[in-house]
mmCIF file with all atom_site columns, C-alpha atoms in Angstrom:
data_model
loop_
_atom_site.group_PDB
_atom_site.id
_atom_site.type_symbol
_atom_site.label_atom_id
_atom_site.label_alt_id
_atom_site.label_comp_id
_atom_site.label_asym_id
_atom_site.label_entity_id
_atom_site.label_seq_id
_atom_site.pdbx_PDB_ins_code
_atom_site.Cartn_x
_atom_site.Cartn_y
_atom_site.Cartn_z
_atom_site.occupancy
_atom_site.B_iso_or_equiv
_atom_site.pdbx_formal_charge
_atom_site.auth_seq_id
_atom_site.auth_comp_id
_atom_site.auth_asym_id
_atom_site.auth_atom_id
_atom_site.pdbx_PDB_model_num
ATOM 1   C CA . UNK A 1 1   ? 25.749  38.118 38.294 1.00 58.00 ? 8   UNK A CA 1
ATOM 2   C CA . UNK A 1 2   ? 24.600  41.805 38.514 1.00 65.00 ? 9   UNK A CA 1
ATOM 3   C CA . UNK A 1 3   ? 21.643  42.303 40.659 1.00 89.00 ? 10  UNK A CA 1
ATOM 4   C CA . UNK A 1 4   ? 18.102  44.043 39.613 1.00 95.00 ? 11  UNK A CA 1
ATOM 5   C CA . UNK A 1 5   ? 15.583  45.495 41.803 1.00 96.00 ? 12  UNK A CA 1
ATOM 6   C CA . UNK A 1 6   ? 12.008  45.433 41.263 1.00 97.00 ? 13  UNK A CA 1
ATOM 7   C CA . UNK A 1 7   ? 8.758   46.448 43.104 1.00 97.00 ? 14  UNK A CA 1
ATOM 8   C CA . UNK A 1 8   ? 7.146   43.660 44.506 1.00 97.00 ? 15  UNK A CA 1
ATOM 9   C CA . UNK A 1 9   ? 3.860   44.322 43.262 1.00 97.00 ? 16  UNK A CA 1
ATOM 10  C CA . UNK A 1 10  ? 1.831   46.768 40.866 1.00 97.00 ? 17  UNK A CA 1
ATOM 11  C CA . UNK A 1 11  ? -1.823  47.107 39.977 1.00 97.00 ? 18  UNK A CA 1
ATOM 12  C CA . UNK A 1 12  ? -3.351  48.664 36.524 1.00 96.00 ? 19  UNK A CA 1
ATOM 13  C CA . UNK A 1 13  ? -6.420  49.085 35.236 1.00 96.00 ? 20  UNK A CA 1
ATOM 14  C CA . UNK A 1 14  ? -7.622  47.309 32.112 1.00 96.00 ? 21  UNK A CA 1
ATOM 15  C CA . UNK A 1 15  ? -6.835  49.204 28.915 1.00 95.00 ? 22  UNK A CA 1
ATOM 16  C CA . UNK A 1 16  ? -4.308  51.435 30.706 1.00 95.00 ? 23  UNK A CA 1
ATOM 17  C CA . UNK A 1 17  ? -0.742  51.554 30.093 1.00 96.00 ? 24  UNK A CA 1
ATOM 18  C CA . UNK A 1 18  ? 1.565   49.924 32.430 1.00 97.00 ? 25  UNK A CA 1
ATOM 19  C CA . UNK A 1 19  ? 5.012   51.103 33.178 1.00 98.00 ? 26  UNK A CA 1
ATOM 20  C CA . UNK A 1 20  ? 7.159   48.073 35.141 1.00 98.00 ? 27  UNK A CA 1
ATOM 21  C CA . UNK A 1 21  ? 10.212  49.554 36.405 1.00 98.00 ? 28  UNK A CA 1
ATOM 22  C CA . UNK A 1 22  ? 13.689  47.841 37.154 1.00 98.00 ? 29  UNK A CA 1
ATOM 23  C CA . UNK A 1 23  ? 16.742  49.227 38.467 1.00 97.00 ? 30  UNK A CA 1
ATOM 24  C CA . UNK A 1 24  ? 20.285  47.519 37.689 1.00 95.00 ? 31  UNK A CA 1
ATOM 25  C CA . UNK A 1 25  ? 22.882  50.055 38.884 1.00 94.00 ? 32  UNK A CA 1
ATOM 26  C CA . UNK A 1 26  ? 25.768  47.592 39.133 1.00 92.00 ? 33  UNK A CA 1
ATOM 27  C CA . UNK A 1 27  ? 25.020  46.379 35.244 1.00 92.00 ? 34  UNK A CA 1
ATOM 28  C CA . UNK A 1 28  ? 28.119  45.810 33.133 1.00 89.00 ? 35  UNK A CA 1
ATOM 29  C CA . UNK A 1 29  ? 28.671  47.226 29.664 1.00 87.00 ? 36  UNK A CA 1
ATOM 30  C CA . UNK A 1 30  ? 27.933  43.896 28.068 1.00 86.00 ? 37  UNK A CA 1
ATOM 31  C CA . UNK A 1 31  ? 25.038  43.032 30.049 1.00 90.00 ? 38  UNK A CA 1
ATOM 32  C CA . UNK A 1 32  ? 21.610  42.751 28.046 1.00 91.00 ? 39  UNK A CA 1
ATOM 33  C CA . UNK A 1 33  ? 18.300  43.474 29.899 1.00 94.00 ? 40  UNK A CA 1
ATOM 34  C CA . UNK A 1 34  ? 15.866  40.588 29.358 1.00 94.00 ? 41  UNK A CA 1
ATOM 35  C CA . UNK A 1 35  ? 12.182  40.663 30.618 1.00 97.00 ? 42  UNK A CA 1
ATOM 36  C CA . UNK A 1 36  ? 10.183  37.524 30.993 1.00 97.00 ? 43  UNK A CA 1
ATOM 37  C CA . UNK A 1 37  ? 7.072   37.087 32.786 1.00 98.00 ? 44  UNK A CA 1
ATOM 38  C CA . UNK A 1 38  ? 5.122   34.098 34.112 1.00 98.00 ? 45  UNK A CA 1
ATOM 39  C CA . UNK A 1 39  ? 1.333   33.844 33.880 1.00 97.00 ? 46  UNK A CA 1
ATOM 40  C CA . UNK A 1 40  ? -0.452  31.595 36.760 1.00 94.00 ? 47  UNK A CA 1
ATOM 41  C CA . UNK A 1 41  ? 0.614   27.915 36.412 1.00 92.00 ? 48  UNK A CA 1
ATOM 42  C CA . UNK A 1 42  ? 2.699   28.313 33.553 1.00 95.00 ? 49  UNK A CA 1
ATOM 43  C CA . UNK A 1 43  ? 6.215   28.542 32.821 1.00 96.00 ? 50  UNK A CA 1
ATOM 44  C CA . UNK A 1 44  ? 8.124   31.800 32.462 1.00 97.00 ? 51  UNK A CA 1
ATOM 45  C CA . UNK A 1 45  ? 8.021   33.125 28.568 1.00 97.00 ? 52  UNK A CA 1
ATOM 46  C CA . UNK A 1 46  ? 10.275  35.658 27.081 1.00 96.00 ? 53  UNK A CA 1
ATOM 47  C CA . UNK A 1 47  ? 8.896   39.111 26.518 1.00 97.00 ? 54  UNK A CA 1
ATOM 48  C CA . UNK A 1 48  ? 11.679  41.494 25.291 1.00 96.00 ? 55  UNK A CA 1
ATOM 49  C CA . UNK A 1 49  ? 15.540  42.280 25.732 1.00 93.00 ? 56  UNK A CA 1
ATOM 50  C CA . UNK A 1 50  ? 17.790  44.993 24.761 1.00 93.00 ? 57  UNK A CA 1
ATOM 51  C CA . UNK A 1 51  ? 21.234  46.579 25.212 1.00 92.00 ? 58  UNK A CA 1
ATOM 52  C CA . UNK A 1 52  ? 20.951  50.463 25.039 1.00 93.00 ? 59  UNK A CA 1
ATOM 53  C CA . UNK A 1 53  ? 18.270  51.588 22.442 1.00 91.00 ? 60  UNK A CA 1
ATOM 54  C CA . UNK A 1 54  ? 14.784  51.294 23.208 1.00 93.00 ? 61  UNK A CA 1
ATOM 55  C CA . UNK A 1 55  ? 12.959  48.216 21.812 1.00 94.00 ? 62  UNK A CA 1
ATOM 56  C CA . UNK A 1 56  ? 9.661   47.406 20.493 1.00 95.00 ? 63  UNK A CA 1
ATOM 57  C CA . UNK A 1 57  ? 7.970   44.048 19.806 1.00 93.00 ? 64  UNK A CA 1
ATOM 58  C CA . UNK A 1 58  ? 4.259   42.804 19.601 1.00 92.00 ? 65  UNK A CA 1
ATOM 59  C CA . UNK A 1 59  ? 4.186   42.110 23.137 1.00 91.00 ? 66  UNK A CA 1
ATOM 60  C CA . UNK A 1 60  ? 5.705   45.242 24.886 1.00 96.00 ? 67  UNK A CA 1
ATOM 61  C CA . UNK A 1 61  ? 8.185   48.007 24.514 1.00 97.00 ? 68  UNK A CA 1
ATOM 62  C CA . UNK A 1 62  ? 11.484  48.428 26.471 1.00 98.00 ? 69  UNK A CA 1
ATOM 63  C CA . UNK A 1 63  ? 12.796  51.786 27.368 1.00 98.00 ? 70  UNK A CA 1
ATOM 64  C CA . UNK A 1 64  ? 16.534  51.837 28.725 1.00 97.00 ? 71  UNK A CA 1
ATOM 65  C CA . UNK A 1 65  ? 18.008  54.851 30.415 1.00 96.00 ? 72  UNK A CA 1
ATOM 66  C CA . UNK A 1 66  ? 20.892  56.711 28.898 1.00 95.00 ? 73  UNK A CA 1
ATOM 67  C CA . UNK A 1 67  ? 23.054  55.443 31.628 1.00 95.00 ? 74  UNK A CA 1
ATOM 68  C CA . UNK A 1 68  ? 21.657  51.953 31.401 1.00 95.00 ? 75  UNK A CA 1
ATOM 69  C CA . UNK A 1 69  ? 21.111  51.817 35.285 1.00 96.00 ? 76  UNK A CA 1
ATOM 70  C CA . UNK A 1 70  ? 17.462  51.371 34.899 1.00 97.00 ? 77  UNK A CA 1
ATOM 71  C CA . UNK A 1 71  ? 14.834  50.347 32.329 1.00 97.00 ? 78  UNK A CA 1
ATOM 72  C CA . UNK A 1 72  ? 11.044  50.099 31.999 1.00 98.00 ? 79  UNK A CA 1
ATOM 73  C CA . UNK A 1 73  ? 9.084   47.551 30.474 1.00 98.00 ? 80  UNK A CA 1
ATOM 74  C CA . UNK A 1 74  ? 5.830   48.967 28.977 1.00 98.00 ? 81  UNK A CA 1
ATOM 75  C CA . UNK A 1 75  ? 2.495   47.537 28.366 1.00 97.00 ? 82  UNK A CA 1
ATOM 76  C CA . UNK A 1 76  ? 0.555   49.618 26.109 1.00 94.00 ? 83  UNK A CA 1
ATOM 77  C CA . UNK A 1 77  ? -2.849  48.496 26.936 1.00 95.00 ? 84  UNK A CA 1
ATOM 78  C CA . UNK A 1 78  ? -2.986  46.056 29.848 1.00 96.00 ? 85  UNK A CA 1
ATOM 79  C CA . UNK A 1 79  ? -5.470  43.173 29.612 1.00 96.00 ? 86  UNK A CA 1
ATOM 80  C CA . UNK A 1 80  ? -6.595  40.812 32.222 1.00 96.00 ? 87  UNK A CA 1
ATOM 81  C CA . UNK A 1 81  ? -4.373  38.269 30.503 1.00 96.00 ? 88  UNK A CA 1
ATOM 82  C CA . UNK A 1 82  ? -1.220  40.373 31.274 1.00 97.00 ? 89  UNK A CA 1
ATOM 83  C CA . UNK A 1 83  ? -1.779  39.483 35.060 1.00 97.00 ? 90  UNK A CA 1
ATOM 84  C CA . UNK A 1 84  ? 1.547   37.808 35.630 1.00 98.00 ? 91  UNK A CA 1
ATOM 85  C CA . UNK A 1 85  ? 4.833   38.181 37.422 1.00 98.00 ? 92  UNK A CA 1
ATOM 86  C CA . UNK A 1 86  ? 7.319   40.075 35.544 1.00 98.00 ? 93  UNK A CA 1
ATOM 87  C CA . UNK A 1 87  ? 11.070  39.306 35.790 1.00 98.00 ? 94  UNK A CA 1
ATOM 88  C CA . UNK A 1 88  ? 13.672  41.823 34.690 1.00 97.00 ? 95  UNK A CA 1
ATOM 89  C CA . UNK A 1 89  ? 17.054  39.751 34.179 1.00 95.00 ? 96  UNK A CA 1
ATOM 90  C CA . UNK A 1 90  ? 20.520  40.625 33.217 1.00 92.00 ? 97  UNK A CA 1
ATOM 91  C CA . UNK A 1 91  ? 22.417  38.506 30.903 1.00 87.00 ? 98  UNK A CA 1
ATOM 92  C CA . UNK A 1 92  ? 25.994  38.420 29.628 1.00 81.00 ? 99  UNK A CA 1
ATOM 93  C CA . UNK A 1 93  ? 26.643  39.205 26.147 1.00 68.00 ? 100 UNK A CA 1
ATOM 94  C CA . UNK A 1 94  ? 27.371  35.703 25.189 1.00 68.00 ? 101 UNK A CA 1
ATOM 95  C CA . UNK A 1 95  ? 23.928  34.576 26.294 1.00 66.00 ? 102 UNK A CA 1
ATOM 96  C CA . UNK A 1 96  ? 25.146  31.113 27.123 1.00 72.00 ? 103 UNK A CA 1
ATOM 97  C CA . UNK A 1 97  ? 24.586  31.046 30.423 1.00 80.00 ? 104 UNK A CA 1
ATOM 98  C CA . UNK A 1 98  ? 21.277  30.303 32.033 1.00 87.00 ? 105 UNK A CA 1
ATOM 99  C CA . UNK A 1 99  ? 18.728  32.977 33.186 1.00 90.00 ? 106 UNK A CA 1
ATOM 100 C CA . UNK A 1 100 ? 18.823  33.857 37.134 1.00 90.00 ? 107 UNK A CA 1
ATOM 101 C CA . UNK A 1 101 ? 15.569  34.968 38.549 1.00 94.00 ? 108 UNK A CA 1
ATOM 102 C CA . UNK A 1 102 ? 14.822  37.486 41.151 1.00 93.00 ? 109 UNK A CA 1
ATOM 103 C CA . UNK A 1 103 ? 11.447  37.817 42.732 1.00 94.00 ? 110 UNK A CA 1
ATOM 104 C CA . UNK A 1 104 ? 9.979   39.848 39.985 1.00 97.00 ? 111 UNK A CA 1
ATOM 105 C CA . UNK A 1 105 ? 6.733   42.256 40.147 1.00 98.00 ? 112 UNK A CA 1
ATOM 106 C CA . UNK A 1 106 ? 3.518   40.712 40.392 1.00 98.00 ? 113 UNK A CA 1
ATOM 107 C CA . UNK A 1 107 ? 1.110   42.856 38.077 1.00 98.00 ? 114 UNK A CA 1
ATOM 108 C CA . UNK A 1 108 ? -2.668  42.703 38.857 1.00 97.00 ? 115 UNK A CA 1
ATOM 109 C CA . UNK A 1 109 ? -4.902  44.177 36.211 1.00 97.00 ? 116 UNK A CA 1
ATOM 110 C CA . UNK A 1 110 ? -8.438  45.174 37.288 1.00 96.00 ? 117 UNK A CA 1
ATOM 111 C CA . UNK A 1 111 ? -11.455 45.108 34.965 1.00 93.00 ? 118 UNK A CA 1
ATOM 112 C CA . UNK U 2 1   ? 5.564   24.202 16.796 1.00 64.00 ? 54  UNK U CA 1
ATOM 113 C CA . UNK U 2 2   ? 5.612   22.065 19.774 1.00 84.00 ? 55  UNK U CA 1
ATOM 114 C CA . UNK U 2 3   ? 7.125   23.602 22.763 1.00 95.00 ? 56  UNK U CA 1
ATOM 115 C CA . UNK U 2 4   ? 8.861   22.155 25.665 1.00 97.00 ? 57  UNK U CA 1
ATOM 116 C CA . UNK U 2 5   ? 7.238   19.169 26.867 1.00 97.00 ? 58  UNK U CA 1
ATOM 117 C CA . UNK U 2 6   ? 7.188   17.843 30.306 1.00 98.00 ? 59  UNK U CA 1
ATOM 118 C CA . UNK U 2 7   ? 5.669   14.929 32.265 1.00 97.00 ? 60  UNK U CA 1
ATOM 119 C CA . UNK U 2 8   ? 4.011   14.153 34.403 1.00 97.00 ? 61  UNK U CA 1
ATOM 120 C CA . UNK U 2 9   ? 1.968   17.426 35.099 1.00 97.00 ? 62  UNK U CA 1
ATOM 121 C CA . UNK U 2 10  ? 1.397   16.473 38.429 1.00 97.00 ? 63  UNK U CA 1
ATOM 122 C CA . UNK U 2 11  ? 2.919   13.907 40.774 1.00 97.00 ? 64  UNK U CA 1
ATOM 123 C CA . UNK U 2 12  ? 1.780   12.690 44.209 1.00 97.00 ? 65  UNK U CA 1
ATOM 124 C CA . UNK U 2 13  ? 3.786   10.160 46.053 1.00 96.00 ? 66  UNK U CA 1
ATOM 125 C CA . UNK U 2 14  ? 4.965   9.125  49.389 1.00 97.00 ? 67  UNK U CA 1
ATOM 126 C CA . UNK U 2 15  ? 8.112   10.136 51.141 1.00 96.00 ? 68  UNK U CA 1
ATOM 127 C CA . UNK U 2 16  ? 10.805  7.794  50.365 1.00 97.00 ? 69  UNK U CA 1
ATOM 128 C CA . UNK U 2 17  ? 9.732   6.839  46.877 1.00 97.00 ? 70  UNK U CA 1
ATOM 129 C CA . UNK U 2 18  ? 11.620  7.384  43.657 1.00 97.00 ? 71  UNK U CA 1
ATOM 130 C CA . UNK U 2 19  ? 10.263  10.180 41.569 1.00 98.00 ? 72  UNK U CA 1
ATOM 131 C CA . UNK U 2 20  ? 11.399  10.756 37.725 1.00 98.00 ? 73  UNK U CA 1
ATOM 132 C CA . UNK U 2 21  ? 10.543  14.077 36.032 1.00 98.00 ? 74  UNK U CA 1
ATOM 133 C CA . UNK U 2 22  ? 10.742  13.802 32.192 1.00 98.00 ? 75  UNK U CA 1
ATOM 134 C CA . UNK U 2 23  ? 11.662  16.517 29.481 1.00 98.00 ? 76  UNK U CA 1
ATOM 135 C CA . UNK U 2 24  ? 11.603  16.534 25.934 1.00 98.00 ? 77  UNK U CA 1
ATOM 136 C CA . UNK U 2 25  ? 13.168  20.059 24.582 1.00 97.00 ? 78  UNK U CA 1
ATOM 137 C CA . UNK U 2 26  ? 12.309  22.024 21.690 1.00 97.00 ? 79  UNK U CA 1
ATOM 138 C CA . UNK U 2 27  ? 13.824  20.019 18.419 1.00 96.00 ? 80  UNK U CA 1
ATOM 139 C CA . UNK U 2 28  ? 17.146  21.635 17.581 1.00 93.00 ? 81  UNK U CA 1
ATOM 140 C CA . UNK U 2 29  ? 17.891  23.116 20.917 1.00 93.00 ? 82  UNK U CA 1
ATOM 141 C CA . UNK U 2 30  ? 21.064  22.233 22.254 1.00 92.00 ? 83  UNK U CA 1
ATOM 142 C CA . UNK U 2 31  ? 20.973  23.804 25.887 1.00 93.00 ? 84  UNK U CA 1
ATOM 143 C CA . UNK U 2 32  ? 18.790  22.329 28.462 1.00 96.00 ? 85  UNK U CA 1
ATOM 144 C CA . UNK U 2 33  ? 17.741  23.629 32.031 1.00 96.00 ? 86  UNK U CA 1
ATOM 145 C CA . UNK U 2 34  ? 16.060  22.248 35.086 1.00 98.00 ? 87  UNK U CA 1
ATOM 146 C CA . UNK U 2 35  ? 14.652  24.836 37.586 1.00 98.00 ? 88  UNK U CA 1
ATOM 147 C CA . UNK U 2 36  ? 12.638  24.495 40.873 1.00 98.00 ? 89  UNK U CA 1
ATOM 148 C CA . UNK U 2 37  ? 9.984   26.901 41.911 1.00 98.00 ? 90  UNK U CA 1
ATOM 149 C CA . UNK U 2 38  ? 8.708   27.172 45.473 1.00 96.00 ? 91  UNK U CA 1
ATOM 150 C CA . UNK U 2 39  ? 7.108   29.962 47.469 1.00 93.00 ? 92  UNK U CA 1
ATOM 151 C CA . UNK U 2 40  ? 9.786   30.436 49.651 1.00 93.00 ? 93  UNK U CA 1
ATOM 152 C CA . UNK U 2 41  ? 12.716  30.466 47.436 1.00 93.00 ? 94  UNK U CA 1
ATOM 153 C CA . UNK U 2 42  ? 11.401  31.502 43.918 1.00 94.00 ? 95  UNK U CA 1
ATOM 154 C CA . UNK U 2 43  ? 12.811  29.988 40.543 1.00 96.00 ? 96  UNK U CA 1
ATOM 155 C CA . UNK U 2 44  ? 16.355  28.279 41.328 1.00 96.00 ? 97  UNK U CA 1
ATOM 156 C CA . UNK U 2 45  ? 18.382  26.691 38.694 1.00 96.00 ? 98  UNK U CA 1
ATOM 157 C CA . UNK U 2 46  ? 19.293  23.253 39.324 1.00 97.00 ? 99  UNK U CA 1
ATOM 158 C CA . UNK U 2 47  ? 21.458  22.259 36.620 1.00 97.00 ? 100 UNK U CA 1
ATOM 159 C CA . UNK U 2 48  ? 21.769  22.681 32.888 1.00 95.00 ? 101 UNK U CA 1
ATOM 160 C CA . UNK U 2 49  ? 23.285  20.951 29.901 1.00 95.00 ? 102 UNK U CA 1
ATOM 161 C CA . UNK U 2 50  ? 25.159  22.163 26.674 1.00 92.00 ? 103 UNK U CA 1
ATOM 162 C CA . UNK U 2 51  ? 24.894  19.581 23.750 1.00 93.00 ? 104 UNK U CA 1
ATOM 163 C CA . UNK U 2 52  ? 23.794  16.779 26.286 1.00 95.00 ? 105 UNK U CA 1
ATOM 164 C CA . UNK U 2 53  ? 26.805  17.634 28.669 1.00 95.00 ? 106 UNK U CA 1
ATOM 165 C CA . UNK U 2 54  ? 26.165  18.717 32.223 1.00 95.00 ? 107 UNK U CA 1
ATOM 166 C CA . UNK U 2 55  ? 27.798  22.301 32.627 1.00 94.00 ? 108 UNK U CA 1
ATOM 167 C CA . UNK U 2 56  ? 26.710  23.167 36.169 1.00 93.00 ? 109 UNK U CA 1
ATOM 168 C CA . UNK U 2 57  ? 24.969  21.151 38.668 1.00 93.00 ? 110 UNK U CA 1
ATOM 169 C CA . UNK U 2 58  ? 25.829  23.402 41.563 1.00 93.00 ? 111 UNK U CA 1
ATOM 170 C CA . UNK U 2 59  ? 22.257  24.034 42.045 1.00 93.00 ? 112 UNK U CA 1
ATOM 171 C CA . UNK U 2 60  ? 21.230  20.537 42.639 1.00 95.00 ? 113 UNK U CA 1
ATOM 172 C CA . UNK U 2 61  ? 20.283  20.445 46.462 1.00 88.00 ? 114 UNK U CA 1
ATOM 173 C CA . UNK U 2 62  ? 21.756  17.198 47.450 1.00 86.00 ? 115 UNK U CA 1
ATOM 174 C CA . UNK U 2 63  ? 22.791  13.524 46.254 1.00 91.00 ? 116 UNK U CA 1
ATOM 175 C CA . UNK U 2 64  ? 19.320  12.529 46.467 1.00 96.00 ? 117 UNK U CA 1
ATOM 176 C CA . UNK U 2 65  ? 18.938  14.543 43.194 1.00 97.00 ? 118 UNK U CA 1
ATOM 177 C CA . UNK U 2 66  ? 20.251  13.585 39.781 1.00 97.00 ? 119 UNK U CA 1
ATOM 178 C CA . UNK U 2 67  ? 19.807  14.475 35.996 1.00 98.00 ? 120 UNK U CA 1
ATOM 179 C CA . UNK U 2 68  ? 20.656  12.814 32.788 1.00 97.00 ? 121 UNK U CA 1
ATOM 180 C CA . UNK U 2 69  ? 20.416  13.963 29.255 1.00 97.00 ? 122 UNK U CA 1
ATOM 181 C CA . UNK U 2 70  ? 20.968  10.724 27.270 1.00 96.00 ? 123 UNK U CA 1
ATOM 182 C CA . UNK U 2 71  ? 20.438  12.170 23.905 1.00 95.00 ? 124 UNK U CA 1
ATOM 183 C CA . UNK U 2 72  ? 19.589  15.702 22.419 1.00 94.00 ? 125 UNK U CA 1
ATOM 184 C CA . UNK U 2 73  ? 15.529  15.006 22.730 1.00 96.00 ? 126 UNK U CA 1
ATOM 185 C CA . UNK U 2 74  ? 15.308  13.840 26.051 1.00 96.00 ? 127 UNK U CA 1
ATOM 186 C CA . UNK U 2 75  ? 16.321  14.503 29.832 1.00 98.00 ? 128 UNK U CA 1
ATOM 187 C CA . UNK U 2 76  ? 15.339  13.151 33.093 1.00 98.00 ? 129 UNK U CA 1
ATOM 188 C CA . UNK U 2 77  ? 15.378  14.580 36.721 1.00 98.00 ? 130 UNK U CA 1
ATOM 189 C CA . UNK U 2 78  ? 15.344  12.013 39.462 1.00 98.00 ? 131 UNK U CA 1
ATOM 190 C CA . UNK U 2 79  ? 14.771  12.346 43.067 1.00 97.00 ? 132 UNK U CA 1
ATOM 191 C CA . UNK U 2 80  ? 15.716  9.307  45.269 1.00 97.00 ? 133 UNK U CA 1
ATOM 192 C CA . UNK U 2 81  ? 14.524  8.981  47.794 1.00 96.00 ? 134 UNK U CA 1
ATOM 193 C CA . UNK U 2 82  ? 12.063  11.808 47.871 1.00 96.00 ? 135 UNK U CA 1
ATOM 194 C CA . UNK U 2 83  ? 11.235  13.924 51.030 1.00 96.00 ? 136 UNK U CA 1
ATOM 195 C CA . UNK U 2 84  ? 8.339   16.299 51.696 1.00 97.00 ? 137 UNK U CA 1
ATOM 196 C CA . UNK U 2 85  ? 10.567  19.270 51.301 1.00 96.00 ? 138 UNK U CA 1
ATOM 197 C CA . UNK U 2 86  ? 11.112  18.344 47.598 1.00 97.00 ? 139 UNK U CA 1
ATOM 198 C CA . UNK U 2 87  ? 7.514   19.191 47.001 1.00 97.00 ? 140 UNK U CA 1
ATOM 199 C CA . UNK U 2 88  ? 7.792   22.152 44.344 1.00 98.00 ? 141 UNK U CA 1
ATOM 200 C CA . UNK U 2 89  ? 6.930   22.933 40.520 1.00 98.00 ? 142 UNK U CA 1
ATOM 201 C CA . UNK U 2 90  ? 9.790   21.887 38.512 1.00 98.00 ? 143 UNK U CA 1
ATOM 202 C CA . UNK U 2 91  ? 10.281  23.420 35.188 1.00 98.00 ? 144 UNK U CA 1
ATOM 203 C CA . UNK U 2 92  ? 12.337  22.373 32.273 1.00 98.00 ? 145 UNK U CA 1
ATOM 204 C CA . UNK U 2 93  ? 13.718  24.901 29.613 1.00 97.00 ? 146 UNK U CA 1
ATOM 205 C CA . UNK U 2 94  ? 15.710  24.738 26.436 1.00 96.00 ? 147 UNK U CA 1
ATOM 206 C CA . UNK U 2 95  ? 17.439  27.235 24.238 1.00 92.00 ? 148 UNK U CA 1
ATOM 207 C CA . UNK U 2 96  ? 19.244  27.321 20.863 1.00 90.00 ? 149 UNK U CA 1
ATOM 208 C CA . UNK U 2 97  ? 22.941  28.130 21.623 1.00 81.00 ? 150 UNK U CA 1
ATOM 209 C CA . UNK U 2 98  ? 24.381  30.112 18.774 1.00 75.00 ? 151 UNK U CA 1
ATOM 210 C CA . UNK U 2 99  ? 27.011  31.839 20.859 1.00 62.00 ? 152 UNK U CA 1
ATOM 211 C CA . UNK U 2 100 ? 24.687  34.924 20.773 1.00 62.00 ? 153 UNK U CA 1
ATOM 212 C CA . UNK U 2 101 ? 22.387  36.869 23.205 1.00 59.00 ? 154 UNK U CA 1
ATOM 213 C CA . UNK U 2 102 ? 19.223  36.987 21.087 1.00 68.00 ? 155 UNK U CA 1
ATOM 214 C CA . UNK U 2 103 ? 18.105  33.406 21.756 1.00 84.00 ? 156 UNK U CA 1
ATOM 215 C CA . UNK U 2 104 ? 15.599  33.054 24.537 1.00 89.00 ? 157 UNK U CA 1
ATOM 216 C CA . UNK U 2 105 ? 14.779  30.230 26.959 1.00 92.00 ? 158 UNK U CA 1
ATOM 217 C CA . UNK U 2 106 ? 11.598  28.285 26.244 1.00 95.00 ? 159 UNK U CA 1
ATOM 218 C CA . UNK U 2 107 ? 9.992   27.020 29.399 1.00 97.00 ? 160 UNK U CA 1
ATOM 219 C CA . UNK U 2 108 ? 7.662   23.917 29.812 1.00 97.00 ? 161 UNK U CA 1
ATOM 220 C CA . UNK U 2 109 ? 4.737   24.185 31.880 1.00 96.00 ? 162 UNK U CA 1
ATOM 221 C CA . UNK U 2 110 ? 6.179   22.375 34.750 1.00 97.00 ? 163 UNK U CA 1
ATOM 222 C CA . UNK U 2 111 ? 5.360   19.303 36.936 1.00 98.00 ? 164 UNK U CA 1
ATOM 223 C CA . UNK U 2 112 ? 4.040   19.871 40.267 1.00 98.00 ? 165 UNK U CA 1
ATOM 224 C CA . UNK U 2 113 ? 5.388   17.614 42.595 1.00 98.00 ? 166 UNK U CA 1
ATOM 225 C CA . UNK U 2 114 ? 3.816   16.974 45.914 1.00 98.00 ? 167 UNK U CA 1
ATOM 226 C CA . UNK U 2 115 ? 5.614   14.336 48.411 1.00 97.00 ? 168 UNK U CA 1
ATOM 227 C CA . UNK U 2 116 ? 3.558   13.246 51.188 1.00 96.00 ? 169 UNK U CA 1
#
């Protein structure tokens, strides 16, 4: 599996935008970029995914570099409820294989 | 819409005892995954099933661990005999496999297992 690299932790003020980076320099042409997050005492939950184009949904935006070697998850206005560990995961085109989790980025949100 | 349901939420037992963790996947999902999470090792895949058939159990730590999926709506993860190092949070997840990338994995809230 292609590897991803994320900062161990980040901090944000409430109501501010947050940009969570992910490096994946060995990504293959058919790997999709998935983001999940894990709130305290809960299982991981899906946030967003993309292949080449930037993606938006009700939770977040995903900006993918033109060479696809990095991506950024954008939370437009952080709330206290967004404090979680965010995982950037590469997944093969078929999507039939399980998610493989790294250590993720622990996001703290300050009121 | 019921999500993935795991039981029990918490289990405390003494070493040597048999432990059975249960999972009910989301109705209609045909892939099921068991993960274990510890501070030291993070989230690790133990085993996964497609259409009730085990596909990859290479993550199962040792023979003390076994998993079954007798039907599409139920799976168990059993540890016998249990040891203190098995203490962790165990997550079950399910997914609809339609041969495409668009389907996310849905996780339960986990079982927090403590072996004394």
